[in-house]
Short mmCIF file of C-alpha atoms and ligand atoms in Angstrom, two decimals:
data_model
loop_
_atom_site.label_atom_id
_atom_site.label_comp_id
_atom_site.label_asym_id
_atom_site.label_seq_id
_atom_site.Cartn_x
_atom_site.Cartn_y
_atom_site.Cartn_z
CA MET A 1039 -40.65 7.21 -0.66
CA ALA A 1040 -37.55 9.31 -0.85
CA GLN A 1041 -36.80 9.79 3.15
CA LEU A 1042 -33.36 11.52 5.06
CA THR A 1043 -32.41 12.81 8.48
CA VAL A 1044 -30.92 15.69 9.96
CA SER A 1045 -28.76 16.65 12.77
CA SER A 1046 -29.13 20.20 14.42
CA PRO A 1047 -26.55 21.30 17.16
CA ALA A 1048 -27.26 24.29 18.56
CA LYS A 1049 -24.28 27.29 19.04
CA ILE A 1050 -23.62 29.17 22.12
CA ASN A 1051 -21.46 32.74 21.73
CA LEU A 1052 -17.59 32.65 23.10
CA HIS A 1053 -17.77 36.54 22.45
CA LEU A 1054 -20.91 38.88 21.62
CA GLU A 1055 -20.48 42.97 20.57
CA VAL A 1056 -22.73 44.72 19.61
CA LEU A 1057 -21.07 47.56 17.28
CA GLY A 1058 -24.21 49.98 16.47
CA GLN A 1059 -27.03 50.19 14.91
CA ARG A 1060 -27.32 49.33 10.90
CA SER A 1061 -29.84 51.13 8.25
CA ASP A 1062 -32.48 48.16 8.26
CA GLY A 1063 -32.41 48.61 11.88
CA PHE A 1064 -30.53 45.48 12.78
CA HIS A 1065 -27.16 45.72 14.67
CA GLU A 1066 -23.71 45.57 13.52
CA LEU A 1067 -22.48 42.82 15.25
CA ALA A 1068 -18.77 41.22 16.07
CA MET A 1069 -18.66 37.44 17.10
CA VAL A 1070 -17.28 34.15 17.52
CA MET A 1071 -20.00 31.17 17.47
CA GLN A 1072 -19.33 27.58 18.38
CA THR A 1073 -21.45 24.86 17.18
CA ILE A 1074 -22.02 22.42 20.34
CA ASP A 1075 -23.12 18.38 20.42
CA LEU A 1076 -26.81 19.20 21.73
CA ALA A 1077 -28.77 18.47 18.59
CA ASP A 1078 -32.80 18.10 17.56
CA THR A 1079 -33.79 15.79 14.74
CA LEU A 1080 -35.55 16.27 11.76
CA ARG A 1081 -36.38 13.75 9.08
CA PHE A 1082 -37.67 14.07 5.50
CA LYS A 1083 -40.24 12.29 3.82
CA THR A 1084 -41.58 13.02 0.48
CA THR A 1085 -45.12 13.48 -0.21
CA ALA A 1086 -47.20 14.19 -3.23
CA ASP A 1087 -49.86 16.74 -1.73
CA GLY A 1088 -47.60 19.76 -2.31
CA GLN A 1089 -48.44 20.19 1.18
CA ILE A 1090 -45.34 20.54 3.52
CA GLN A 1091 -46.13 19.53 6.85
CA LEU A 1092 -44.22 19.71 10.38
CA GLU A 1093 -44.87 17.86 13.63
CA CYS A 1094 -42.99 18.33 16.77
CA SER A 1095 -41.41 16.73 19.64
CA ARG A 1096 -42.89 19.62 21.47
CA PRO A 1097 -46.37 20.64 21.76
CA ASP A 1098 -45.79 24.01 23.00
CA LEU A 1099 -43.96 24.58 19.63
CA PRO A 1100 -45.76 26.57 16.62
CA THR A 1101 -45.60 24.15 13.74
CA ASP A 1102 -47.57 26.76 10.93
CA ALA A 1103 -46.21 29.48 9.08
CA SER A 1104 -44.39 31.16 11.59
CA ASN A 1105 -41.76 28.20 12.64
CA LEU A 1106 -38.57 28.73 10.73
CA VAL A 1107 -38.69 24.63 9.49
CA VAL A 1108 -41.44 25.49 7.17
CA ARG A 1109 -40.23 29.28 6.15
CA ALA A 1110 -36.99 27.44 4.82
CA GLY A 1111 -39.30 24.57 2.65
CA GLU A 1112 -41.46 27.02 1.63
CA LEU A 1113 -38.70 29.58 0.42
CA LEU A 1114 -36.97 26.61 -1.04
CA ARG A 1115 -39.46 24.94 -2.49
CA ALA A 1116 -40.15 28.53 -4.43
CA ARG A 1117 -36.67 29.28 -5.63
CA SER A 1118 -37.08 25.61 -7.36
CA GLY A 1119 -40.02 26.44 -9.10
CA PHE A 1120 -41.70 23.33 -8.80
CA PRO A 1121 -44.90 24.38 -6.26
CA GLU A 1122 -46.14 21.10 -6.15
CA LEU A 1123 -44.02 19.78 -4.00
CA GLY A 1124 -44.51 18.18 -0.68
CA ALA A 1125 -42.73 17.48 2.52
CA HIS A 1126 -43.48 15.67 5.99
CA ILE A 1127 -41.07 16.89 8.83
CA GLN A 1128 -40.59 15.48 12.24
CA LEU A 1129 -38.39 17.59 14.30
CA ASP A 1130 -37.19 15.90 17.51
CA LYS A 1131 -36.63 18.97 19.96
CA ARG A 1132 -33.30 18.57 22.60
CA ILE A 1133 -32.18 21.77 22.56
CA PRO A 1134 -35.01 24.06 24.34
CA ILE A 1135 -36.68 26.49 23.01
CA GLY A 1136 -35.66 30.64 23.47
CA ALA A 1137 -33.15 29.78 24.81
CA GLY A 1138 -30.52 32.03 23.18
CA LEU A 1139 -28.92 28.73 21.62
CA ALA A 1140 -29.98 29.43 17.95
CA GLY A 1141 -32.30 26.87 18.18
CA GLY A 1142 -34.80 27.71 15.50
CA SER A 1143 -32.34 28.91 13.40
CA SER A 1144 -30.38 25.94 13.19
CA ASN A 1145 -33.77 23.96 12.60
CA GLY A 1146 -34.42 26.47 9.80
CA ALA A 1147 -30.86 25.77 7.90
CA ALA A 1148 -31.51 21.83 8.80
CA ALA A 1149 -34.65 22.39 6.62
CA LEU A 1150 -32.91 23.99 4.11
CA LEU A 1151 -30.38 21.13 3.91
CA GLY A 1152 -32.86 18.09 3.93
CA LEU A 1153 -35.06 19.31 1.89
CA ASN A 1154 -32.40 20.52 -0.74
CA ARG A 1155 -31.30 16.97 -0.35
CA LEU A 1156 -34.59 14.94 -0.16
CA TRP A 1157 -36.18 16.90 -3.45
CA GLY A 1158 -33.02 16.57 -5.33
CA LEU A 1159 -32.75 20.53 -6.16
CA GLY A 1160 -28.87 20.29 -6.46
CA PHE A 1161 -29.28 24.54 -4.88
CA GLU A 1162 -25.36 24.30 -4.06
CA ALA A 1163 -24.32 26.02 -0.33
CA PRO A 1164 -24.00 29.20 -1.35
CA GLU A 1165 -26.80 29.44 -2.72
CA LEU A 1166 -28.58 27.18 0.44
CA THR A 1167 -26.99 30.06 2.39
CA ALA A 1168 -27.80 33.39 1.26
CA MET A 1169 -31.24 31.84 1.48
CA ALA A 1170 -30.37 30.88 5.04
CA ALA A 1171 -29.50 35.02 6.00
CA GLU A 1172 -33.04 35.97 3.75
CA LEU A 1173 -34.73 34.19 7.05
CA GLY A 1174 -32.14 34.46 9.83
CA SER A 1175 -29.16 36.42 11.09
CA ASP A 1176 -27.30 33.24 12.60
CA MET A 1177 -28.64 30.59 10.25
CA PRO A 1178 -25.50 31.10 7.52
CA PHE A 1179 -23.90 29.87 10.70
CA CYS A 1180 -26.09 27.26 11.75
CA MET A 1181 -25.79 25.65 8.02
CA ALA A 1182 -21.55 26.02 8.48
CA GLY A 1183 -21.22 25.48 11.52
CA GLY A 1184 -17.48 24.51 14.01
CA THR A 1185 -15.54 28.30 15.14
CA GLN A 1186 -16.74 31.46 13.32
CA LEU A 1187 -16.05 34.85 13.32
CA CYS A 1188 -19.73 36.19 12.27
CA PHE A 1189 -20.13 39.57 11.45
CA GLY A 1190 -22.59 41.99 10.18
CA ARG A 1191 -26.15 41.50 10.98
CA GLY A 1192 -24.30 37.70 11.88
CA GLU A 1193 -24.79 36.44 8.55
CA LEU A 1194 -21.35 37.06 7.20
CA LEU A 1195 -19.14 34.39 8.37
CA GLU A 1196 -14.70 34.16 8.52
CA PRO A 1197 -13.95 30.51 9.76
CA VAL A 1198 -11.45 30.76 12.65
CA LEU A 1199 -8.22 28.97 11.42
CA PRO A 1200 -7.40 26.67 13.40
CA ALA A 1201 -10.97 25.90 15.00
CA ALA A 1202 -11.43 26.05 18.30
CA ALA A 1203 -10.21 22.50 19.82
CA ASP A 1204 -12.53 19.71 20.16
CA THR A 1205 -11.89 18.66 23.09
CA LEU A 1206 -13.17 21.86 24.54
CA ALA A 1207 -16.21 21.68 26.82
CA VAL A 1208 -19.37 22.98 28.31
CA LEU A 1209 -21.76 22.45 31.34
CA LEU A 1210 -24.97 24.61 30.38
CA ILE A 1211 -27.56 25.62 32.02
CA LYS A 1212 -30.95 26.75 32.17
CA GLN A 1213 -34.55 26.77 34.27
CA PRO A 1214 -37.43 25.50 31.97
CA GLU A 1215 -39.85 28.20 31.87
CA ALA A 1216 -37.48 30.78 31.76
CA HIS A 1217 -37.30 33.00 27.66
CA VAL A 1218 -35.54 35.96 26.94
CA SER A 1219 -36.90 37.74 23.54
CA THR A 1220 -33.76 38.69 21.32
CA PRO A 1221 -35.61 41.82 19.70
CA TRP A 1222 -36.40 43.00 23.39
CA ALA A 1223 -32.72 42.47 24.62
CA TYR A 1224 -31.75 44.55 21.77
CA GLY A 1225 -34.04 46.73 22.23
CA ARG A 1226 -33.20 47.63 25.23
CA SER A 1227 -29.21 47.75 23.98
CA ARG A 1228 -30.84 50.73 21.83
CA GLU A 1229 -32.03 52.02 24.45
CA LEU A 1230 -29.09 52.31 27.27
CA ARG A 1231 -26.33 52.08 25.03
CA GLY A 1232 -27.67 54.09 21.59
CA ASP A 1233 -25.55 56.87 22.25
CA PHE A 1234 -22.24 55.02 22.76
CA TYR A 1235 -23.05 53.20 19.29
CA LEU A 1236 -20.30 53.49 16.65
CA SER A 1237 -21.71 54.64 13.49
CA GLU A 1238 -19.08 54.60 10.95
CA GLU A 1239 -18.04 51.60 8.74
CA GLN A 1240 -14.52 52.59 9.69
CA GLU A 1241 -15.30 52.06 12.95
CA PHE A 1242 -16.37 48.86 12.93
CA ALA A 1243 -13.91 47.42 10.10
CA GLN A 1244 -11.03 48.42 13.44
CA ARG A 1245 -13.74 46.28 15.91
CA ARG A 1246 -13.65 43.56 13.69
CA ASP A 1247 -10.05 43.85 13.02
CA ALA A 1248 -9.37 43.53 16.87
CA LEU A 1249 -11.71 40.08 17.17
CA ARG A 1250 -9.56 38.78 14.60
CA GLN A 1251 -6.29 39.41 16.46
CA ASN A 1252 -8.49 38.62 19.88
CA PRO A 1253 -6.32 36.51 22.11
CA LEU A 1254 -9.32 34.40 22.55
CA LEU A 1255 -8.91 32.48 19.36
CA ALA A 1256 -5.49 31.48 20.03
CA GLN A 1257 -6.42 29.96 23.33
CA LEU A 1258 -9.55 28.21 21.77
CA ALA A 1259 -7.46 26.73 19.27
CA GLU A 1260 -4.57 25.60 21.77
CA GLY A 1261 -8.17 24.18 24.01
CA ARG A 1262 -7.34 26.38 26.88
CA CYS A 1263 -9.86 27.49 28.41
CA PRO A 1264 -10.02 32.16 27.52
CA PRO A 1265 -9.97 33.71 31.43
CA ARG A 1266 -12.67 35.65 29.86
CA LEU A 1267 -15.60 35.91 27.39
CA ARG A 1268 -17.33 38.92 26.60
CA ASN A 1269 -21.38 39.42 25.72
CA ASP A 1270 -22.51 43.12 25.28
CA LEU A 1271 -26.06 41.60 25.78
CA GLN A 1272 -25.23 40.07 29.23
CA GLN A 1273 -24.85 43.19 31.07
CA LEU A 1274 -28.15 44.33 29.79
CA VAL A 1275 -29.80 41.64 30.43
CA GLU A 1276 -28.67 40.26 33.64
CA PRO A 1277 -30.43 42.60 35.94
CA GLU A 1278 -33.53 42.15 34.30
CA VAL A 1279 -33.29 38.48 34.54
CA GLU A 1280 -33.67 36.77 37.77
CA SER A 1281 -33.52 33.18 36.18
CA VAL A 1282 -29.61 34.36 34.06
CA ARG A 1283 -29.08 35.81 37.52
CA GLY A 1284 -29.13 32.48 39.22
CA ALA A 1285 -27.78 30.38 36.21
CA LEU A 1286 -24.08 32.58 36.51
CA ALA A 1287 -24.98 32.56 40.23
CA LEU A 1288 -24.70 28.49 40.53
CA LEU A 1289 -21.79 28.16 37.76
CA ALA A 1290 -20.01 31.09 40.11
CA GLN A 1291 -19.75 28.07 43.08
CA LEU A 1292 -17.98 26.04 41.26
CA SER A 1293 -14.90 28.42 41.31
CA ASN A 1294 -15.70 28.96 45.04
CA GLY A 1295 -13.60 25.87 46.79
CA SER A 1296 -14.52 23.50 44.27
CA GLN A 1297 -11.24 22.82 42.78
CA THR A 1298 -9.43 21.31 45.76
CA ALA A 1299 -12.49 19.38 46.36
CA ASN A 1300 -12.51 18.14 42.88
CA PRO A 1301 -8.95 18.17 41.30
CA GLN A 1302 -10.43 17.41 37.97
CA LEU A 1303 -11.53 20.99 38.17
CA SER A 1304 -8.04 22.71 37.41
CA SER A 1305 -8.71 25.75 35.51
CA PRO A 1306 -9.99 29.04 36.55
CA LEU A 1307 -13.59 29.33 35.70
CA THR A 1308 -14.92 31.30 33.08
CA VAL A 1309 -18.56 31.65 32.63
CA ALA A 1310 -20.79 33.89 29.92
CA MET A 1311 -24.73 33.94 29.28
CA SER A 1312 -25.38 32.90 25.58
CA GLY A 1313 -26.76 35.25 23.10
CA SER A 1314 -29.89 37.26 24.73
CA GLY A 1315 -29.75 34.30 27.01
CA PRO A 1316 -30.95 32.93 29.20
CA SER A 1317 -29.11 30.23 28.51
CA CYS A 1318 -25.73 30.46 30.91
CA PHE A 1319 -22.30 27.92 30.27
CA ALA A 1320 -19.47 27.60 31.96
CA LEU A 1321 -16.26 26.82 30.35
CA PHE A 1322 -13.64 23.62 30.19
CA ALA A 1323 -10.92 21.45 28.46
CA ASP A 1324 -12.82 18.73 28.07
CA LEU A 1325 -15.23 16.68 28.97
CA GLY A 1326 -14.85 15.12 31.88
CA GLN A 1327 -13.99 18.42 33.85
CA ALA A 1328 -17.93 19.43 33.01
CA THR A 1329 -18.99 16.61 33.73
CA ALA A 1330 -17.72 16.48 37.21
CA ALA A 1331 -18.83 19.69 37.78
CA HIS A 1332 -22.31 18.85 36.97
CA GLY A 1333 -21.53 16.60 39.27
CA LEU A 1334 -20.83 19.10 41.74
CA LEU A 1335 -23.80 21.61 40.81
CA ALA A 1336 -26.29 18.32 40.53
CA ASN A 1337 -28.28 19.17 43.45
CA ALA A 1338 -27.92 22.88 43.72
CA LEU A 1339 -29.14 22.70 39.69
CA GLU A 1340 -32.02 20.14 40.65
CA THR A 1341 -33.10 22.12 44.12
CA ALA A 1342 -33.02 25.72 41.88
CA GLY A 1343 -35.18 24.01 39.20
CA PHE A 1344 -32.39 24.17 36.05
CA GLU A 1345 -32.21 22.02 33.75
CA ALA A 1346 -28.00 21.31 32.63
CA TRP A 1347 -26.50 19.74 29.20
CA CYS A 1348 -22.54 18.54 29.33
CA CYS A 1349 -21.57 19.31 25.53
CA SER A 1350 -18.47 18.94 23.90
CA PHE A 1351 -17.64 21.54 20.65
CA ASN A 1352 -18.67 20.14 17.86
CA PRO A 1353 -16.46 21.01 14.38
CA VAL A 1354 -19.78 21.19 12.05
CA GLY A 1355 -23.44 23.21 11.32
CA VAL A 1356 -26.53 21.43 10.02
CA SER A 1357 -25.62 17.53 8.91
CA LEU A 1358 -26.88 14.81 6.99
CA ILE A 1359 -27.11 11.78 9.11
O1 C5P B 490 -32.57 37.87 12.46
P1 C5P B 490 -33.35 37.63 13.17
O2 C5P B 490 -34.89 36.95 12.77
O3 C5P B 490 -32.74 36.56 14.06
O4 C5P B 490 -33.29 38.98 14.65
C1 C5P B 490 -34.41 38.69 15.56
C2 C5P B 490 -34.42 39.90 15.81
O5 C5P B 490 -33.65 40.38 17.02
C3 C5P B 490 -34.20 41.78 15.36
O6 C5P B 490 -35.52 41.63 14.81
C4 C5P B 490 -33.72 42.24 15.80
O7 C5P B 490 -35.13 43.02 16.95
C5 C5P B 490 -32.55 41.59 16.62
N1 C5P B 490 -31.45 41.71 15.68
C6 C5P B 490 -31.03 42.71 16.28
N2 C5P B 490 -29.48 42.75 15.22
C7 C5P B 490 -28.61 41.92 15.09
C8 C5P B 490 -29.49 40.10 15.11
C9 C5P B 490 -30.90 40.08 15.52
O8 C5P B 490 -31.27 43.99 16.02
N3 C5P B 490 -27.75 41.35 13.83
#
């Protein structure tokens, strides 16, 4: 029986700009996304029963056709022309769910990669990326990974060259029970900002060019922490989601005298929400600084009921182990 294992890492947004509304109902975006080394694992085995069966270490995650892993398997099988193909997939979750870290999209991308190999289908990367884009806006990024400019719905990728230094690291925090619905966050954006949305393709193109020239990219490539990150959804979500306000306030404590308390925290603090939240992160020049910051905040995080992860930047997306 054939089997294989795929690593399915999370992402954070280093820039998220909502440009306008598209005719397909989605938002036109200009983003910088970054893979981090907080990863789920998917183990695939072939089965002879023609079923795509998903088992997950988190009992609260649906394992039916609403899960992107199952939908990815069904799409791949339909495109292969071999309806009899079956697989058992064991998903071990470490990425928090509904967190703005693209955990579900990454798992779907991992299923495309893993099942293509397991079933010996031979689809090439561009074909898998096209299937990924049909299933979710973040899924093509999750396949490619690293540091990418993401345009359109988020599915049009341009690698940032040179990529962000992989020494950069984050302290990522989230309350276990907190979730933000992505459609809700974009709906709020439409309600509150719709009047200011750009609408012409020429205006979108100008914003894309501006992001390609943004000093953020050079700072990341040189391993320097940018002084600020832009996430247009943060200003909408923060006033309405207590957990996000709490997370940002906790991380901000790191800039209140902690640099003198701990000289390892030498650079000014850059803090942002990831995606539509509620995960928030502080950026550091290396994992040692992120770990030191975690140590300084450990008591406050525990008291406020937050989970925390120290993660490095990862140069690739989903990958065979
Ligand atoms: O593509 P995905 O299924 O991840 O998108 C989830 C939801 O987020 C969409 O149904 C839409 O409400 C919102 N969204 C959006 N514009 C985007 C991406 C997502 O409005 N570019």
